PDB file of C-alpha atoms in Angstrom:
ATOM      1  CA  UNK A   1     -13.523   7.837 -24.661  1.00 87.00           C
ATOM      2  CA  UNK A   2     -15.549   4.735 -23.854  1.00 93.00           C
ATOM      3  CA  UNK A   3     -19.088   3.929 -23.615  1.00 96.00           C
ATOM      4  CA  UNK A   4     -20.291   0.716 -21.460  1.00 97.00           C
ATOM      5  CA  UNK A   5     -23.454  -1.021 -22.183  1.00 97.00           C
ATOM      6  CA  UNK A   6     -24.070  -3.798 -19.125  1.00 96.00           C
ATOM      7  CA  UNK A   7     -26.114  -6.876 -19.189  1.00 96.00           C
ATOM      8  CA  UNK A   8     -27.342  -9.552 -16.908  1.00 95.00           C
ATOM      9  CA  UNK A   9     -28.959  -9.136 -13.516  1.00 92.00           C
ATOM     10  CA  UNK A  10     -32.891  -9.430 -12.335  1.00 96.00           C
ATOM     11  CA  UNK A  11     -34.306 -11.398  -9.824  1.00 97.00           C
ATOM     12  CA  UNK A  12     -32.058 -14.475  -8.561  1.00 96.00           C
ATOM     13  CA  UNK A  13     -32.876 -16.461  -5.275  1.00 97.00           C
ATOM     14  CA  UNK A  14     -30.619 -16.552  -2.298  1.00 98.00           C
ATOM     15  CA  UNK A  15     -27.645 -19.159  -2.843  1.00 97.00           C
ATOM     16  CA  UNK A  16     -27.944 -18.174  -6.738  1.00 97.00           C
ATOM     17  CA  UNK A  17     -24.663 -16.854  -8.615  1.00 97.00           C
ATOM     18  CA  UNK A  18     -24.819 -13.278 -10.479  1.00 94.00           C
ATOM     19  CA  UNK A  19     -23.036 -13.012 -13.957  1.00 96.00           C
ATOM     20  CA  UNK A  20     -22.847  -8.990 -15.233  1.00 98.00           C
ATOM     21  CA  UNK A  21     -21.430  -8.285 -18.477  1.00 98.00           C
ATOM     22  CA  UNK A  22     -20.090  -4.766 -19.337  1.00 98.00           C
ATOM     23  CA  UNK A  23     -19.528  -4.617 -23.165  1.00 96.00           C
ATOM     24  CA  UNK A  24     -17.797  -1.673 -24.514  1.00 94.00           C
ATOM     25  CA  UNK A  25     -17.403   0.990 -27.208  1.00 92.00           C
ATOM     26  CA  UNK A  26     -14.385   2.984 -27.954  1.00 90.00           C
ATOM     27  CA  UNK A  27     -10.474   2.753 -26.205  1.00 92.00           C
ATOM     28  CA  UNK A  28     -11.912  -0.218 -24.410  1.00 94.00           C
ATOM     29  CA  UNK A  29      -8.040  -1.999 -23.284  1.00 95.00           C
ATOM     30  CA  UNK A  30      -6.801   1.529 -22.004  1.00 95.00           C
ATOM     31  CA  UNK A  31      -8.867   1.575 -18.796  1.00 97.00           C
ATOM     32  CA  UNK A  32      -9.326  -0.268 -15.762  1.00 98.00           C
ATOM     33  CA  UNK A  33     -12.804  -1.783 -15.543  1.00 98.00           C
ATOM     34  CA  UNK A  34     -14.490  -1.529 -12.046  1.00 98.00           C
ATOM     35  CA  UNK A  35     -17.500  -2.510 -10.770  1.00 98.00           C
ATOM     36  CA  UNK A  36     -19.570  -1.177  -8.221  1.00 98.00           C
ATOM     37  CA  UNK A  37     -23.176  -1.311  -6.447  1.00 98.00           C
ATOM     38  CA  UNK A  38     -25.439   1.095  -4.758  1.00 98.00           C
ATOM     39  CA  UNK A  39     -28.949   0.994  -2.718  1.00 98.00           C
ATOM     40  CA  UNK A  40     -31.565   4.017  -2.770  1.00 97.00           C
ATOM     41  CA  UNK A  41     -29.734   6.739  -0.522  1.00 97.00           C
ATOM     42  CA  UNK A  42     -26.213   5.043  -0.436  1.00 97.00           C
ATOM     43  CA  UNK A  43     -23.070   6.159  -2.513  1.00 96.00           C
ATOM     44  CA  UNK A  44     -21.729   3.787  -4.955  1.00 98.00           C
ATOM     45  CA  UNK A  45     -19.403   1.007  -3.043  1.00 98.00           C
ATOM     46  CA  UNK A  46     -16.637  -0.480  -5.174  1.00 98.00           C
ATOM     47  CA  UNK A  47     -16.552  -4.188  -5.460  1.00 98.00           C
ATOM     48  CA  UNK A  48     -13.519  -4.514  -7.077  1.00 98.00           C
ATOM     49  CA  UNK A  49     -11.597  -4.199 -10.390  1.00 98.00           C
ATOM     50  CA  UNK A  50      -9.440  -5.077 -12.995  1.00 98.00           C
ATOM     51  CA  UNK A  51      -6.695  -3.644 -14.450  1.00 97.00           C
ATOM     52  CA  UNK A  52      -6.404  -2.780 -18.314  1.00 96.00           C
ATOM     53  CA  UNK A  53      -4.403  -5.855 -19.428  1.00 96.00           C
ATOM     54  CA  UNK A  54      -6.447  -8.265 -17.493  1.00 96.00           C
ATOM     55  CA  UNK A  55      -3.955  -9.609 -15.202  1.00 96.00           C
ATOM     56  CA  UNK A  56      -4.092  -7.968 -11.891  1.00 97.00           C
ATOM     57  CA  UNK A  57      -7.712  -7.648  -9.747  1.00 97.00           C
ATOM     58  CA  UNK A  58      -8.118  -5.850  -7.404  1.00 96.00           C
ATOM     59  CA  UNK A  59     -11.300  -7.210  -4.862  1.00 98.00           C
ATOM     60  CA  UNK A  60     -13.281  -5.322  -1.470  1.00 98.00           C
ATOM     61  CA  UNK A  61     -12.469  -7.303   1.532  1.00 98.00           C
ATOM     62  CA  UNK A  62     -16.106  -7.767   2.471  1.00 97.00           C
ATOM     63  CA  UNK A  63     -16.733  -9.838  -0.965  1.00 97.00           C
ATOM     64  CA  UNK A  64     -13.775 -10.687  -2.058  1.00 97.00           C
ATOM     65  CA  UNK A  65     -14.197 -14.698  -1.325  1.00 97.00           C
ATOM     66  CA  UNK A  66     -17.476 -14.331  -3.606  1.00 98.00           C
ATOM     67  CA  UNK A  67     -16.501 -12.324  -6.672  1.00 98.00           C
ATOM     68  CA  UNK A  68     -14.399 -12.735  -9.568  1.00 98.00           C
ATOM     69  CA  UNK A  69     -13.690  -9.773 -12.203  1.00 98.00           C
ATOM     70  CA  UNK A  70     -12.287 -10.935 -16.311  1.00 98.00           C
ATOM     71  CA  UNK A  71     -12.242  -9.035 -19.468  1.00 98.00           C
ATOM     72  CA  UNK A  72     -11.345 -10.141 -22.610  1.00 97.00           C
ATOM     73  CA  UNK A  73      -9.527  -7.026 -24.655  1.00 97.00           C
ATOM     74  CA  UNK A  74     -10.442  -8.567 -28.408  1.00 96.00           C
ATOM     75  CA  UNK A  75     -13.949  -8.713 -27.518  1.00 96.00           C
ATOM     76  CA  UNK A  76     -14.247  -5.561 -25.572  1.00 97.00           C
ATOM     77  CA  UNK A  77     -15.997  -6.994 -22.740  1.00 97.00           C
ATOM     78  CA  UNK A  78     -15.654  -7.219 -18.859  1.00 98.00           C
ATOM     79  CA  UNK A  79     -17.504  -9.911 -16.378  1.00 98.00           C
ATOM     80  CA  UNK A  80     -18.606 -10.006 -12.856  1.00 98.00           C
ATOM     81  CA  UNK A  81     -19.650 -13.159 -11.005  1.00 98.00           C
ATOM     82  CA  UNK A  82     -20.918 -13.238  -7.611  1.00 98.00           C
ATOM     83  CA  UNK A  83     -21.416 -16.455  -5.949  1.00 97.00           C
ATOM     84  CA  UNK A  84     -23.537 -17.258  -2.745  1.00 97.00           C
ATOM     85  CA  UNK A  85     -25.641 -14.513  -3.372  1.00 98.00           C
ATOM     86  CA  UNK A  86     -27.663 -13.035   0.134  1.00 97.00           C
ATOM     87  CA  UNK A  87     -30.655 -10.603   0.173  1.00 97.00           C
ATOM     88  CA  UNK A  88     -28.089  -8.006   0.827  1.00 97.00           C
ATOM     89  CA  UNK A  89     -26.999  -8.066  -2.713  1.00 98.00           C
ATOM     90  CA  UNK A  90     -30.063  -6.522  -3.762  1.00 98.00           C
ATOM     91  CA  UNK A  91     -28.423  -2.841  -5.362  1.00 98.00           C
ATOM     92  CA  UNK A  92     -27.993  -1.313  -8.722  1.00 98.00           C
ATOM     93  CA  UNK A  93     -24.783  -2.846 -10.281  1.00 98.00           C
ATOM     94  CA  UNK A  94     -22.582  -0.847 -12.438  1.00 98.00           C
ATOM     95  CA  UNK A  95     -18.876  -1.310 -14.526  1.00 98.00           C
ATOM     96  CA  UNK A  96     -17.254   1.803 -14.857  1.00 98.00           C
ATOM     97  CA  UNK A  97     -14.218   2.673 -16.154  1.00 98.00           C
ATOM     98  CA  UNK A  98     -11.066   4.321 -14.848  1.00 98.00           C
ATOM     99  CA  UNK A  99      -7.147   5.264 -15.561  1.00 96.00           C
ATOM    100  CA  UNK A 100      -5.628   4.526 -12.484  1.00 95.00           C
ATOM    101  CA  UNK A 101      -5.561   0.432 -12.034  1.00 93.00           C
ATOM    102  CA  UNK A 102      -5.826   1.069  -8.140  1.00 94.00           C
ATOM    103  CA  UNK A 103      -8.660   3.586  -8.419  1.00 97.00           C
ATOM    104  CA  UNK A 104     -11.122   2.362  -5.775  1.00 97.00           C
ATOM    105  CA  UNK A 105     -13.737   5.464  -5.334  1.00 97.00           C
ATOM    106  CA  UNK A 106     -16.117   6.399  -8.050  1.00 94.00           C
ATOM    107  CA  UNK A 107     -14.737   9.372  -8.503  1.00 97.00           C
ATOM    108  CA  UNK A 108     -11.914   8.045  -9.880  1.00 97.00           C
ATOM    109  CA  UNK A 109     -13.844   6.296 -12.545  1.00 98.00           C
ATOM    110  CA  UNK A 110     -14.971   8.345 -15.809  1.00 97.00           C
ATOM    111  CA  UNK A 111     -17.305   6.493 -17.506  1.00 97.00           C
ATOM    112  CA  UNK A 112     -20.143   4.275 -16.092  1.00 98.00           C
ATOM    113  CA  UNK A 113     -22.773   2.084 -17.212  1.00 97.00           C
ATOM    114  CA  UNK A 114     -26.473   2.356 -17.391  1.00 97.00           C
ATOM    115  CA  UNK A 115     -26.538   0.278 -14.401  1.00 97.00           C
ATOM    116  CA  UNK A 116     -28.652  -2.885 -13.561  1.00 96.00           C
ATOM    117  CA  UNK A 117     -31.007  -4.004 -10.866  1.00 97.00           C
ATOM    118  CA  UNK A 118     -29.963  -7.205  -9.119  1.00 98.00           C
ATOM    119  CA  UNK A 119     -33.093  -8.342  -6.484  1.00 98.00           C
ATOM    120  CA  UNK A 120     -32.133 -11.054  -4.529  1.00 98.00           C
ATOM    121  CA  UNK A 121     -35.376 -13.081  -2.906  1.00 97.00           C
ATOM    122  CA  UNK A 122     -34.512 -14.940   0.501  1.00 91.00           C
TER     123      UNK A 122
END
């Protein structure tokens, strides 16, 4: 079992970069960390992950060239940045964790974050 705690996020201004942290509790190194983001309505939409050793990521096409996923086992931590950030950003971010290291739909993923409001301001 894991629990994830994330931090970071608010308001940021068009052009800013994001940093999310996901620290964790528990059998931290034995799971693939994803992230994800959703908007009022909308089901969760994966934004990429990394899997349980830290050396493999696994990115969405449609942010892929403005994203990067790390984790650091010893401290039990996992770290989003998004660069270039648009008004379109605006969601609830999450880290979640799953087993498989392709697992892409948040279904797949077992334990999830409180969650965090990003609002991006053109």
């Amino acid at each position: 079992q894991v629990q994830l705690v994330q931090s970071g996020g608010g308001l940021v201004e068009a052009g800013d970069s994001l940093s999310l942290s996901c620290g964790a509790s528990g059998r931290f190194s034995d799971y693939t960390i994803g992230w994800f983001r959703q908007t009022p309505g909308n089901k969760h939409v994966f934004l990429g992950a990394i899997n349980w050793r830290g050396d493999n990521t696994n990115y969405a096409a449609f942010v892929r060239d403005r994203i990067a996923i790390s984790r650091d086992n010893t401290k039990n931590a996992a770290w989003m940045q998004m660069n270039t950030l648009k008004p379109e950003d605006t969601a609830v971010y999450y880290c979640a964790a799953a087993w498989d290291a392709k697992a892409k739909q948040d279904h797949e993923y077992i334990y999830w974050s409180q969650g965090t409001q990003v609002t991006v301001s053109s």
